[in-house]
């Protein structure tokens, strides 16, 4: 450029050119630092221009998404880089951002060739001088390994927490589950004279023997539980539900007779299930004992037990015609430890707590329907 020939206008133009050069240099440096930060953090950038209807991926974004060199992103195809289960979430965040709401979230994304990965993503609206939103700019970072480690740590924590809880509650399981059977043993022992057995006493002796065997099986199962490190599928044995029920009823036979309980069962739809036998025995015993304890004073207790399969899940239904419970008032407390609701002297508030603990340890759930004065229905999802 010949500076001697510049007029005032030329000087002005020269100043403009100088300023333009300075601006260009500024953006050059800005891009340099942007690229360095992008490479150091592994974050990819993207933008959408609403006015010109264009989308842009920077080099790091292209590397993360593994797109071809000649790939040109568009607004429509951009959503293809989100995992199907997070597509609705990503779409909602994008359109909220287009309305002026920035976002920062963890979301599942997918590469050009379909590999799913966790990403930390953020975006903010771009505005012109008139404050009108003209586009969106965002960044995302592959955090898949970090997310997997986080999930593994959470799983380990839950596992350890579950083990500690079950070990802590083991003493409660011993005292509660053996309470009815030990009581029956003492009652039976007091009712016969071994030196002079009558026919009735001989029947009681047989009952005593059955209870003793049931107690022995329960003790062995509980000893097995305490030695188990985890409730995994490999620890589950095929359990015949009728056999477990028969053993529970044998242990509660005296109580059932004294309270004139009528029992109905139908395990024909699902006869056996892979389960920890001691847990199933405890679940049945607790629910049956609970139904007897809270019987209605004006009628003989009736307890129905059924198994059925629904939506690929095995369910155990235990229904009674007892006192029932006000779920609106006590529903939140029903399965908590040491919570009782009817003022019974023999109630400890352990049965339903232990039942839920055992059911959930096996990956199932327990729900209840009840009407005051009508009775209760417990639905246990076993598998």
mmCIF file of C-alpha atoms in Angstrom:
data_model
loop_
_atom_site.group_PDB
_atom_site.id
_atom_site.type_symbol
_atom_site.label_atom_id
_atom_site.label_comp_id
_atom_site.label_asym_id
_atom_site.label_seq_id
_atom_site.Cartn_x
_atom_site.Cartn_y
_atom_site.Cartn_z
ATOM 1 C CA UNK A 1 0.000 0.000 0.000
ATOM 2 C CA UNK A 2 1.353 3.493 -1.038
ATOM 3 C CA UNK A 3 0.851 5.591 2.107
ATOM 4 C CA UNK A 4 2.032 8.877 0.422
ATOM 5 C CA UNK A 5 -0.961 8.889 -1.898
ATOM 6 C CA UNK A 6 -3.543 8.482 0.936
ATOM 7 C CA UNK A 7 -6.006 11.350 1.253
ATOM 8 C CA UNK A 8 -7.985 12.045 4.378
ATOM 9 C CA UNK A 9 -10.441 9.578 3.070
ATOM 10 C CA UNK A 10 -7.568 7.259 2.408
ATOM 11 C CA UNK A 11 -6.338 7.717 5.934
ATOM 12 C CA UNK A 12 -9.776 6.848 7.152
ATOM 13 C CA UNK A 13 -9.815 3.758 4.976
ATOM 14 C CA UNK A 14 -6.370 2.841 6.220
ATOM 15 C CA UNK A 15 -7.612 3.145 9.771
ATOM 16 C CA UNK A 16 -10.531 0.864 8.934
ATOM 17 C CA UNK A 17 -8.154 -1.641 7.365
ATOM 18 C CA UNK A 18 -5.923 -1.500 10.436
ATOM 19 C CA UNK A 19 -8.877 -2.000 12.756
ATOM 20 C CA UNK A 20 -10.110 -4.867 10.606
ATOM 21 C CA UNK A 21 -6.698 -6.468 10.791
ATOM 22 C CA UNK A 22 -6.649 -6.028 14.552
ATOM 23 C CA UNK A 23 -10.093 -7.593 14.804
ATOM 24 C CA UNK A 24 -8.992 -10.480 12.620
ATOM 25 C CA UNK A 25 -5.955 -10.999 14.810
ATOM 26 C CA UNK A 26 -8.172 -10.973 17.886
ATOM 27 C CA UNK A 27 -10.420 -13.706 16.528
ATOM 28 C CA UNK A 28 -7.395 -15.655 15.438
ATOM 29 C CA UNK A 29 -6.074 -15.669 18.992
ATOM 30 C CA UNK A 30 -9.547 -16.409 20.307
ATOM 31 C CA UNK A 31 -9.831 -19.438 18.035
ATOM 32 C CA UNK A 32 -6.373 -20.580 19.095
ATOM 33 C CA UNK A 33 -7.263 -20.591 22.782
ATOM 34 C CA UNK A 34 -10.645 -22.136 22.046
ATOM 35 C CA UNK A 35 -9.004 -25.010 20.190
ATOM 36 C CA UNK A 36 -6.453 -25.538 22.954
ATOM 37 C CA UNK A 37 -9.133 -25.606 25.645
ATOM 38 C CA UNK A 38 -11.257 -27.912 23.508
ATOM 39 C CA UNK A 39 -8.391 -30.358 23.081
ATOM 40 C CA UNK A 40 -7.407 -30.260 26.759
ATOM 41 C CA UNK A 41 -10.949 -30.842 28.026
ATOM 42 C CA UNK A 42 -12.085 -33.123 25.220
ATOM 43 C CA UNK A 43 -15.185 -30.973 24.751
ATOM 44 C CA UNK A 44 -16.781 -30.606 21.346
ATOM 45 C CA UNK A 45 -18.649 -27.525 20.216
ATOM 46 C CA UNK A 46 -21.732 -27.106 18.067
ATOM 47 C CA UNK A 47 -23.977 -24.286 16.993
ATOM 48 C CA UNK A 48 -27.222 -23.701 15.145
ATOM 49 C CA UNK A 49 -27.927 -20.562 13.098
ATOM 50 C CA UNK A 50 -31.685 -20.031 12.932
ATOM 51 C CA UNK A 51 -31.592 -17.200 10.376
ATOM 52 C CA UNK A 52 -29.340 -18.924 7.863
ATOM 53 C CA UNK A 53 -30.618 -22.385 8.791
ATOM 54 C CA UNK A 54 -27.147 -23.805 9.270
ATOM 55 C CA UNK A 55 -25.579 -26.125 11.820
ATOM 56 C CA UNK A 56 -21.930 -26.479 12.751
ATOM 57 C CA UNK A 57 -19.704 -29.048 14.473
ATOM 58 C CA UNK A 58 -16.177 -28.115 15.439
ATOM 59 C CA UNK A 59 -13.276 -30.513 14.955
ATOM 60 C CA UNK A 60 -13.479 -31.999 18.452
ATOM 61 C CA UNK A 61 -17.221 -32.609 18.106
ATOM 62 C CA UNK A 62 -16.600 -34.397 14.819
ATOM 63 C CA UNK A 63 -13.975 -36.572 16.509
ATOM 64 C CA UNK A 64 -16.259 -37.473 19.410
ATOM 65 C CA UNK A 65 -19.174 -38.296 17.112
ATOM 66 C CA UNK A 66 -16.907 -40.050 14.611
ATOM 67 C CA UNK A 67 -18.572 -38.412 11.601
ATOM 68 C CA UNK A 68 -17.123 -38.614 8.058
ATOM 69 C CA UNK A 69 -14.916 -35.726 6.926
ATOM 70 C CA UNK A 70 -17.486 -34.526 4.400
ATOM 71 C CA UNK A 71 -20.414 -34.771 6.848
ATOM 72 C CA UNK A 72 -22.542 -31.627 7.028
ATOM 73 C CA UNK A 73 -24.788 -31.404 10.092
ATOM 74 C CA UNK A 74 -28.318 -30.073 9.871
ATOM 75 C CA UNK A 75 -30.879 -29.218 12.505
ATOM 76 C CA UNK A 76 -32.922 -32.340 11.743
ATOM 77 C CA UNK A 77 -30.018 -34.791 11.620
ATOM 78 C CA UNK A 78 -28.503 -33.315 14.769
ATOM 79 C CA UNK A 79 -31.091 -35.080 16.904
ATOM 80 C CA UNK A 80 -29.920 -38.432 15.531
ATOM 81 C CA UNK A 81 -26.865 -38.139 17.763
ATOM 82 C CA UNK A 82 -28.938 -38.703 20.913
ATOM 83 C CA UNK A 83 -29.796 -42.144 22.273
ATOM 84 C CA UNK A 84 -33.399 -43.118 21.684
ATOM 85 C CA UNK A 85 -34.286 -43.194 25.392
ATOM 86 C CA UNK A 86 -33.021 -39.609 25.807
ATOM 87 C CA UNK A 87 -34.381 -38.217 22.543
ATOM 88 C CA UNK A 88 -37.394 -36.578 24.200
ATOM 89 C CA UNK A 89 -35.199 -35.039 26.878
ATOM 90 C CA UNK A 90 -32.751 -33.627 24.311
ATOM 91 C CA UNK A 91 -35.560 -32.263 22.154
ATOM 92 C CA UNK A 92 -37.218 -30.532 25.109
ATOM 93 C CA UNK A 93 -33.933 -28.960 26.227
ATOM 94 C CA UNK A 94 -33.196 -27.709 22.702
ATOM 95 C CA UNK A 95 -36.569 -26.045 22.218
ATOM 96 C CA UNK A 96 -36.463 -24.557 25.723
ATOM 97 C CA UNK A 97 -33.052 -23.126 24.852
ATOM 98 C CA UNK A 98 -34.487 -21.704 21.634
ATOM 99 C CA UNK A 99 -36.939 -19.849 23.879
ATOM 100 C CA UNK A 100 -34.126 -18.411 25.991
ATOM 101 C CA UNK A 101 -33.438 -21.046 28.670
ATOM 102 C CA UNK A 102 -29.852 -22.297 28.959
ATOM 103 C CA UNK A 103 -29.210 -25.897 29.994
ATOM 104 C CA UNK A 104 -26.551 -28.134 31.511
ATOM 105 C CA UNK A 105 -27.221 -31.841 31.848
ATOM 106 C CA UNK A 106 -26.014 -35.416 31.518
ATOM 107 C CA UNK A 107 -27.480 -37.187 28.516
ATOM 108 C CA UNK A 108 -26.950 -40.341 26.497
ATOM 109 C CA UNK A 109 -25.638 -39.665 22.994
ATOM 110 C CA UNK A 110 -24.650 -41.826 20.065
ATOM 111 C CA UNK A 111 -21.869 -41.665 17.515
ATOM 112 C CA UNK A 112 -22.352 -41.649 13.756
ATOM 113 C CA UNK A 113 -21.912 -45.443 13.719
ATOM 114 C CA UNK A 114 -24.329 -46.029 16.624
ATOM 115 C CA UNK A 115 -22.102 -46.364 19.693
ATOM 116 C CA UNK A 116 -23.903 -45.119 22.821
ATOM 117 C CA UNK A 117 -22.055 -42.961 25.349
ATOM 118 C CA UNK A 118 -22.799 -40.676 28.265
ATOM 119 C CA UNK A 119 -22.101 -36.987 27.701
ATOM 120 C CA UNK A 120 -22.074 -33.837 29.750
ATOM 121 C CA UNK A 121 -23.843 -31.267 27.585
ATOM 122 C CA UNK A 122 -24.653 -27.595 27.916
ATOM 123 C CA UNK A 123 -26.120 -24.948 25.662
ATOM 124 C CA UNK A 124 -27.174 -21.332 25.664
ATOM 125 C CA UNK A 125 -29.141 -19.105 23.285
ATOM 126 C CA UNK A 126 -27.319 -16.670 20.976
ATOM 127 C CA UNK A 127 -28.799 -13.177 20.672
ATOM 128 C CA UNK A 128 -28.186 -10.321 18.238
ATOM 129 C CA UNK A 129 -27.825 -6.643 19.157
ATOM 130 C CA UNK A 130 -31.599 -6.382 19.450
ATOM 131 C CA UNK A 131 -31.625 -9.243 21.998
ATOM 132 C CA UNK A 132 -33.420 -11.458 19.521
ATOM 133 C CA UNK A 133 -32.488 -15.138 19.708
ATOM 134 C CA UNK A 134 -30.768 -16.032 16.447
ATOM 135 C CA UNK A 135 -29.329 -19.424 17.343
ATOM 136 C CA UNK A 136 -27.922 -21.791 19.945
ATOM 137 C CA UNK A 137 -24.353 -22.601 20.857
ATOM 138 C CA UNK A 138 -23.358 -25.584 22.960
ATOM 139 C CA UNK A 139 -20.615 -27.953 24.025
ATOM 140 C CA UNK A 140 -20.566 -31.603 25.021
ATOM 141 C CA UNK A 141 -17.996 -33.878 26.582
ATOM 142 C CA UNK A 142 -17.720 -37.662 26.568
ATOM 143 C CA UNK A 143 -17.968 -38.759 30.219
ATOM 144 C CA UNK A 144 -18.890 -42.391 29.558
ATOM 145 C CA UNK A 145 -16.065 -43.964 31.575
ATOM 146 C CA UNK A 146 -16.657 -41.554 34.428
ATOM 147 C CA UNK A 147 -20.377 -42.342 34.410
ATOM 148 C CA UNK A 148 -19.757 -46.096 34.416
ATOM 149 C CA UNK A 149 -17.420 -45.781 37.396
ATOM 150 C CA UNK A 150 -20.022 -43.667 39.168
ATOM 151 C CA UNK A 151 -22.741 -46.267 38.551
ATOM 152 C CA UNK A 152 -20.440 -49.086 39.709
ATOM 153 C CA UNK A 153 -19.651 -47.186 42.896
ATOM 154 C CA UNK A 154 -23.347 -46.570 43.534
ATOM 155 C CA UNK A 155 -24.121 -50.238 42.933
ATOM 156 C CA UNK A 156 -21.326 -51.298 45.301
ATOM 157 C CA UNK A 157 -22.573 -48.851 47.917
ATOM 158 C CA UNK A 158 -26.124 -50.191 47.686
ATOM 159 C CA UNK A 159 -24.824 -53.759 47.896
ATOM 160 C CA UNK A 160 -22.719 -53.050 50.980
ATOM 161 C CA UNK A 161 -25.555 -51.081 52.540
ATOM 162 C CA UNK A 162 -27.907 -53.999 51.932
ATOM 163 C CA UNK A 163 -25.478 -56.489 53.480
ATOM 164 C CA UNK A 164 -25.023 -54.313 56.553
ATOM 165 C CA UNK A 165 -28.760 -53.859 56.905
ATOM 166 C CA UNK A 166 -29.448 -57.586 56.660
ATOM 167 C CA UNK A 167 -26.699 -58.410 59.164
ATOM 168 C CA UNK A 168 -28.064 -55.762 61.527
ATOM 169 C CA UNK A 169 -31.566 -57.153 61.189
ATOM 170 C CA UNK A 170 -30.459 -60.763 61.583
ATOM 171 C CA UNK A 171 -31.023 -60.673 65.334
ATOM 172 C CA UNK A 172 -34.538 -59.352 64.725
ATOM 173 C CA UNK A 173 -35.204 -62.122 62.207
ATOM 174 C CA UNK A 174 -34.110 -64.730 64.749
ATOM 175 C CA UNK A 175 -36.294 -63.373 67.550
ATOM 176 C CA UNK A 176 -39.326 -62.703 65.371
ATOM 177 C CA UNK A 177 -39.390 -65.721 63.059
ATOM 178 C CA UNK A 178 -38.805 -68.204 65.881
ATOM 179 C CA UNK A 179 -41.185 -66.509 68.274
ATOM 180 C CA UNK A 180 -44.357 -68.270 67.133
ATOM 181 C CA UNK A 181 -42.694 -71.655 66.752
ATOM 182 C CA UNK A 182 -40.914 -71.560 70.116
ATOM 183 C CA UNK A 183 -44.188 -70.535 71.737
ATOM 184 C CA UNK A 184 -45.910 -73.499 70.125
ATOM 185 C CA UNK A 185 -43.173 -75.820 71.353
ATOM 186 C CA UNK A 186 -43.605 -74.637 74.915
ATOM 187 C CA UNK A 187 -47.381 -74.872 74.691
ATOM 188 C CA UNK A 188 -47.270 -78.403 73.301
ATOM 189 C CA UNK A 189 -44.689 -79.527 75.853
ATOM 190 C CA UNK A 190 -46.880 -78.307 78.702
ATOM 191 C CA UNK A 191 -49.942 -80.200 77.488
ATOM 192 C CA UNK A 192 -48.729 -83.784 77.619
ATOM 193 C CA UNK A 193 -47.208 -86.125 80.192
ATOM 194 C CA UNK A 194 -44.590 -88.358 78.610
ATOM 195 C CA UNK A 195 -45.145 -91.075 81.228
ATOM 196 C CA UNK A 196 -48.819 -91.532 80.456
ATOM 197 C CA UNK A 197 -49.894 -90.496 76.958
ATOM 198 C CA UNK A 198 -53.536 -90.552 76.002
ATOM 199 C CA UNK A 199 -54.764 -90.446 72.411
ATOM 200 C CA UNK A 200 -55.065 -86.676 72.565
ATOM 201 C CA UNK A 201 -51.639 -86.352 74.093
ATOM 202 C CA UNK A 202 -50.206 -88.591 71.409
ATOM 203 C CA UNK A 203 -51.605 -86.198 68.779
ATOM 204 C CA UNK A 204 -49.972 -83.321 70.606
ATOM 205 C CA UNK A 205 -46.716 -85.228 70.649
ATOM 206 C CA UNK A 206 -46.920 -85.643 66.890
ATOM 207 C CA UNK A 207 -47.570 -81.934 66.576
ATOM 208 C CA UNK A 208 -44.588 -81.303 68.835
ATOM 209 C CA UNK A 209 -42.436 -83.387 66.518
ATOM 210 C CA UNK A 210 -43.602 -81.505 63.413
ATOM 211 C CA UNK A 211 -42.914 -78.170 65.048
ATOM 212 C CA UNK A 212 -39.479 -79.328 66.112
ATOM 213 C CA UNK A 213 -38.632 -80.352 62.574
ATOM 214 C CA UNK A 214 -39.942 -77.058 61.201
ATOM 215 C CA UNK A 215 -37.856 -75.142 63.728
ATOM 216 C CA UNK A 216 -34.765 -77.104 62.774
ATOM 217 C CA UNK A 217 -35.270 -76.329 59.068
ATOM 218 C CA UNK A 218 -35.805 -72.638 59.810
ATOM 219 C CA UNK A 219 -32.646 -72.465 61.905
ATOM 220 C CA UNK A 220 -30.579 -74.103 59.195
ATOM 221 C CA UNK A 221 -31.966 -71.710 56.602
ATOM 222 C CA UNK A 222 -31.218 -68.693 58.748
ATOM 223 C CA UNK A 223 -27.665 -69.907 59.305
ATOM 224 C CA UNK A 224 -27.338 -70.216 55.558
ATOM 225 C CA UNK A 225 -28.619 -66.663 55.036
ATOM 226 C CA UNK A 226 -26.080 -65.112 57.375
ATOM 227 C CA UNK A 227 -23.235 -66.795 55.474
ATOM 228 C CA UNK A 228 -24.439 -65.623 52.087
ATOM 229 C CA UNK A 229 -22.481 -62.604 50.808
ATOM 230 C CA UNK A 230 -24.990 -61.516 48.206
ATOM 231 C CA UNK A 231 -28.482 -62.350 46.993
ATOM 232 C CA UNK A 232 -27.501 -63.238 43.450
ATOM 233 C CA UNK A 233 -29.343 -65.406 40.948
ATOM 234 C CA UNK A 234 -26.832 -68.238 41.389
ATOM 235 C CA UNK A 235 -27.811 -68.551 45.067
ATOM 236 C CA UNK A 236 -31.455 -69.170 44.204
ATOM 237 C CA UNK A 237 -32.788 -72.709 44.276
ATOM 238 C CA UNK A 238 -35.966 -74.015 42.712
ATOM 239 C CA UNK A 239 -38.543 -73.840 45.497
ATOM 240 C CA UNK A 240 -41.895 -75.664 45.541
ATOM 241 C CA UNK A 241 -44.281 -73.119 47.034
ATOM 242 C CA UNK A 242 -46.721 -75.723 48.402
ATOM 243 C CA UNK A 243 -43.921 -77.440 50.334
ATOM 244 C CA UNK A 244 -42.835 -74.180 51.937
ATOM 245 C CA UNK A 245 -46.443 -73.342 52.780
ATOM 246 C CA UNK A 246 -46.969 -76.782 54.384
ATOM 247 C CA UNK A 247 -43.927 -76.281 56.575
ATOM 248 C CA UNK A 248 -45.103 -72.827 57.677
ATOM 249 C CA UNK A 249 -48.581 -74.131 58.514
ATOM 250 C CA UNK A 250 -47.077 -77.020 60.495
ATOM 251 C CA UNK A 251 -45.215 -74.504 62.622
ATOM 252 C CA UNK A 252 -48.358 -72.420 63.162
ATOM 253 C CA UNK A 253 -50.809 -75.314 63.497
ATOM 254 C CA UNK A 254 -51.677 -74.740 67.153
ATOM 255 C CA UNK A 255 -52.271 -71.022 66.565
ATOM 256 C CA UNK A 256 -54.389 -71.757 63.486
ATOM 257 C CA UNK A 257 -56.574 -74.207 65.424
ATOM 258 C CA UNK A 258 -56.994 -71.957 68.452
ATOM 259 C CA UNK A 259 -58.141 -69.068 66.272
ATOM 260 C CA UNK A 260 -60.365 -71.262 64.047
ATOM 261 C CA UNK A 261 -58.612 -70.015 60.929
ATOM 262 C CA UNK A 262 -59.909 -71.193 57.559
ATOM 263 C CA UNK A 263 -57.111 -71.414 54.984
ATOM 264 C CA UNK A 264 -57.617 -71.373 51.201
ATOM 265 C CA UNK A 265 -54.723 -71.968 48.807
ATOM 266 C CA UNK A 266 -54.192 -72.333 45.082
ATOM 267 C CA UNK A 267 -50.610 -72.492 43.839
ATOM 268 C CA UNK A 268 -51.518 -74.305 40.622
ATOM 269 C CA UNK A 269 -50.759 -71.390 38.269
ATOM 270 C CA UNK A 270 -47.216 -71.000 39.581
ATOM 271 C CA UNK A 271 -46.110 -74.040 41.569
ATOM 272 C CA UNK A 272 -42.397 -73.375 41.910
ATOM 273 C CA UNK A 273 -40.006 -70.466 41.586
ATOM 274 C CA UNK A 274 -36.248 -69.824 41.788
ATOM 275 C CA UNK A 275 -35.924 -68.230 45.219
ATOM 276 C CA UNK A 276 -34.107 -68.346 48.524
ATOM 277 C CA UNK A 277 -36.273 -70.792 50.436
ATOM 278 C CA UNK A 278 -35.728 -69.211 53.843
ATOM 279 C CA UNK A 279 -36.935 -65.855 52.520
ATOM 280 C CA UNK A 280 -40.108 -67.351 51.036
ATOM 281 C CA UNK A 281 -40.784 -69.213 54.278
ATOM 282 C CA UNK A 282 -40.321 -66.026 56.271
ATOM 283 C CA UNK A 283 -42.572 -64.043 53.910
ATOM 284 C CA UNK A 284 -45.379 -66.600 54.166
ATOM 285 C CA UNK A 285 -45.041 -66.924 57.932
ATOM 286 C CA UNK A 286 -45.083 -63.178 58.498
ATOM 287 C CA UNK A 287 -48.114 -62.545 56.284
ATOM 288 C CA UNK A 288 -50.111 -65.455 57.721
ATOM 289 C CA UNK A 289 -49.205 -64.535 61.310
ATOM 290 C CA UNK A 290 -50.097 -60.925 60.595
ATOM 291 C CA UNK A 291 -53.526 -61.941 59.255
ATOM 292 C CA UNK A 292 -54.233 -64.045 62.362
ATOM 293 C CA UNK A 293 -52.994 -61.421 64.810
ATOM 294 C CA UNK A 294 -55.233 -58.731 63.310
ATOM 295 C CA UNK A 295 -58.345 -60.878 62.860
ATOM 296 C CA UNK A 296 -61.785 -59.308 63.112
ATOM 297 C CA UNK A 297 -63.431 -60.043 66.500
ATOM 298 C CA UNK A 298 -66.854 -60.705 64.965
ATOM 299 C CA UNK A 299 -65.920 -63.470 62.511
ATOM 300 C CA UNK A 300 -63.585 -66.410 62.090
ATOM 301 C CA UNK A 301 -60.422 -65.562 60.182
ATOM 302 C CA UNK A 302 -60.211 -66.554 56.527
ATOM 303 C CA UNK A 303 -56.868 -66.391 54.754
ATOM 304 C CA UNK A 304 -56.472 -66.994 51.018
ATOM 305 C CA UNK A 305 -53.140 -67.519 49.283
ATOM 306 C CA UNK A 306 -52.730 -67.650 45.503
ATOM 307 C CA UNK A 307 -49.940 -67.457 42.982
ATOM 308 C CA UNK A 308 -50.340 -66.078 39.483
ATOM 309 C CA UNK A 309 -48.268 -64.723 36.626
ATOM 310 C CA UNK A 310 -48.874 -61.316 35.061
ATOM 311 C CA UNK A 311 -46.752 -59.326 32.610
ATOM 312 C CA UNK A 312 -43.942 -61.833 32.951
ATOM 313 C CA UNK A 313 -43.849 -61.467 36.754
ATOM 314 C CA UNK A 314 -44.755 -64.039 39.409
ATOM 315 C CA UNK A 315 -47.047 -62.746 42.146
ATOM 316 C CA UNK A 316 -48.130 -64.126 45.503
ATOM 317 C CA UNK A 317 -51.458 -62.841 46.819
ATOM 318 C CA UNK A 318 -52.321 -63.128 50.521
ATOM 319 C CA UNK A 319 -55.834 -61.969 51.404
ATOM 320 C CA UNK A 320 -57.616 -61.878 54.780
ATOM 321 C CA UNK A 321 -60.960 -60.758 56.219
ATOM 322 C CA UNK A 322 -59.498 -59.115 59.303
ATOM 323 C CA UNK A 323 -59.517 -55.637 60.793
ATOM 324 C CA UNK A 324 -57.977 -53.917 57.799
ATOM 325 C CA UNK A 325 -55.986 -50.711 58.068
ATOM 326 C CA UNK A 326 -56.506 -47.079 57.148
ATOM 327 C CA UNK A 327 -53.897 -46.653 54.414
ATOM 328 C CA UNK A 328 -54.473 -42.916 54.128
ATOM 329 C CA UNK A 329 -53.528 -42.567 57.775
ATOM 330 C CA UNK A 330 -50.927 -45.300 58.194
ATOM 331 C CA UNK A 331 -49.841 -46.207 54.668
ATOM 332 C CA UNK A 332 -46.471 -44.453 54.894
ATOM 333 C CA UNK A 333 -45.663 -46.168 58.197
ATOM 334 C CA UNK A 334 -46.964 -49.644 57.380
ATOM 335 C CA UNK A 335 -43.657 -51.267 56.447
ATOM 336 C CA UNK A 336 -41.443 -49.370 58.889
ATOM 337 C CA UNK A 337 -39.754 -51.116 61.788
ATOM 338 C CA UNK A 338 -41.408 -51.135 65.235
ATOM 339 C CA UNK A 339 -44.620 -49.574 63.879
ATOM 340 C CA UNK A 340 -47.882 -51.057 65.203
ATOM 341 C CA UNK A 341 -51.407 -49.783 64.598
ATOM 342 C CA UNK A 342 -54.002 -51.849 66.491
ATOM 343 C CA UNK A 343 -52.610 -51.893 70.026
ATOM 344 C CA UNK A 344 -52.072 -55.670 70.214
ATOM 345 C CA UNK A 345 -49.859 -56.667 73.136
ATOM 346 C CA UNK A 346 -48.085 -59.323 71.060
ATOM 347 C CA UNK A 347 -47.306 -56.989 68.140
ATOM 348 C CA UNK A 348 -43.649 -56.054 67.704
ATOM 349 C CA UNK A 349 -43.800 -54.091 64.470
ATOM 350 C CA UNK A 350 -41.238 -56.355 62.803
ATOM 351 C CA UNK A 351 -43.197 -58.672 60.529
ATOM 352 C CA UNK A 352 -44.035 -56.381 57.633
ATOM 353 C CA UNK A 353 -40.684 -54.607 57.912
ATOM 354 C CA UNK A 354 -38.849 -57.910 57.546
ATOM 355 C CA UNK A 355 -41.165 -59.043 54.777
ATOM 356 C CA UNK A 356 -40.506 -55.961 52.660
ATOM 357 C CA UNK A 357 -36.772 -56.205 53.361
ATOM 358 C CA UNK A 358 -36.680 -59.808 52.170
ATOM 359 C CA UNK A 359 -38.892 -59.206 49.142
ATOM 360 C CA UNK A 360 -36.815 -56.236 47.971
ATOM 361 C CA UNK A 361 -33.566 -58.121 48.590
ATOM 362 C CA UNK A 362 -34.810 -60.606 45.989
ATOM 363 C CA UNK A 363 -35.574 -57.840 43.513
ATOM 364 C CA UNK A 364 -39.337 -57.853 44.080
ATOM 365 C CA UNK A 365 -41.840 -55.528 45.680
ATOM 366 C CA UNK A 366 -44.809 -55.704 48.022
ATOM 367 C CA UNK A 367 -48.021 -53.679 47.815
ATOM 368 C CA UNK A 368 -51.135 -53.634 49.946
ATOM 369 C CA UNK A 369 -54.822 -52.900 49.486
ATOM 370 C CA UNK A 370 -56.961 -52.586 52.593
ATOM 371 C CA UNK A 371 -60.314 -51.359 53.898
ATOM 372 C CA UNK A 372 -61.006 -50.774 57.565
ATOM 373 C CA UNK A 373 -63.291 -53.497 58.900
ATOM 374 C CA UNK A 374 -63.127 -55.493 55.669
ATOM 375 C CA UNK A 375 -59.615 -56.923 55.530
ATOM 376 C CA UNK A 376 -56.350 -56.601 53.649
ATOM 377 C CA UNK A 377 -54.751 -57.932 50.499
ATOM 378 C CA UNK A 378 -50.972 -58.126 50.107
ATOM 379 C CA UNK A 379 -49.578 -58.550 46.598
ATOM 380 C CA UNK A 380 -45.982 -59.751 46.589
ATOM 381 C CA UNK A 381 -44.044 -59.618 43.325
ATOM 382 C CA UNK A 382 -41.651 -62.533 43.712
ATOM 383 C CA UNK A 383 -39.836 -62.449 40.373
#
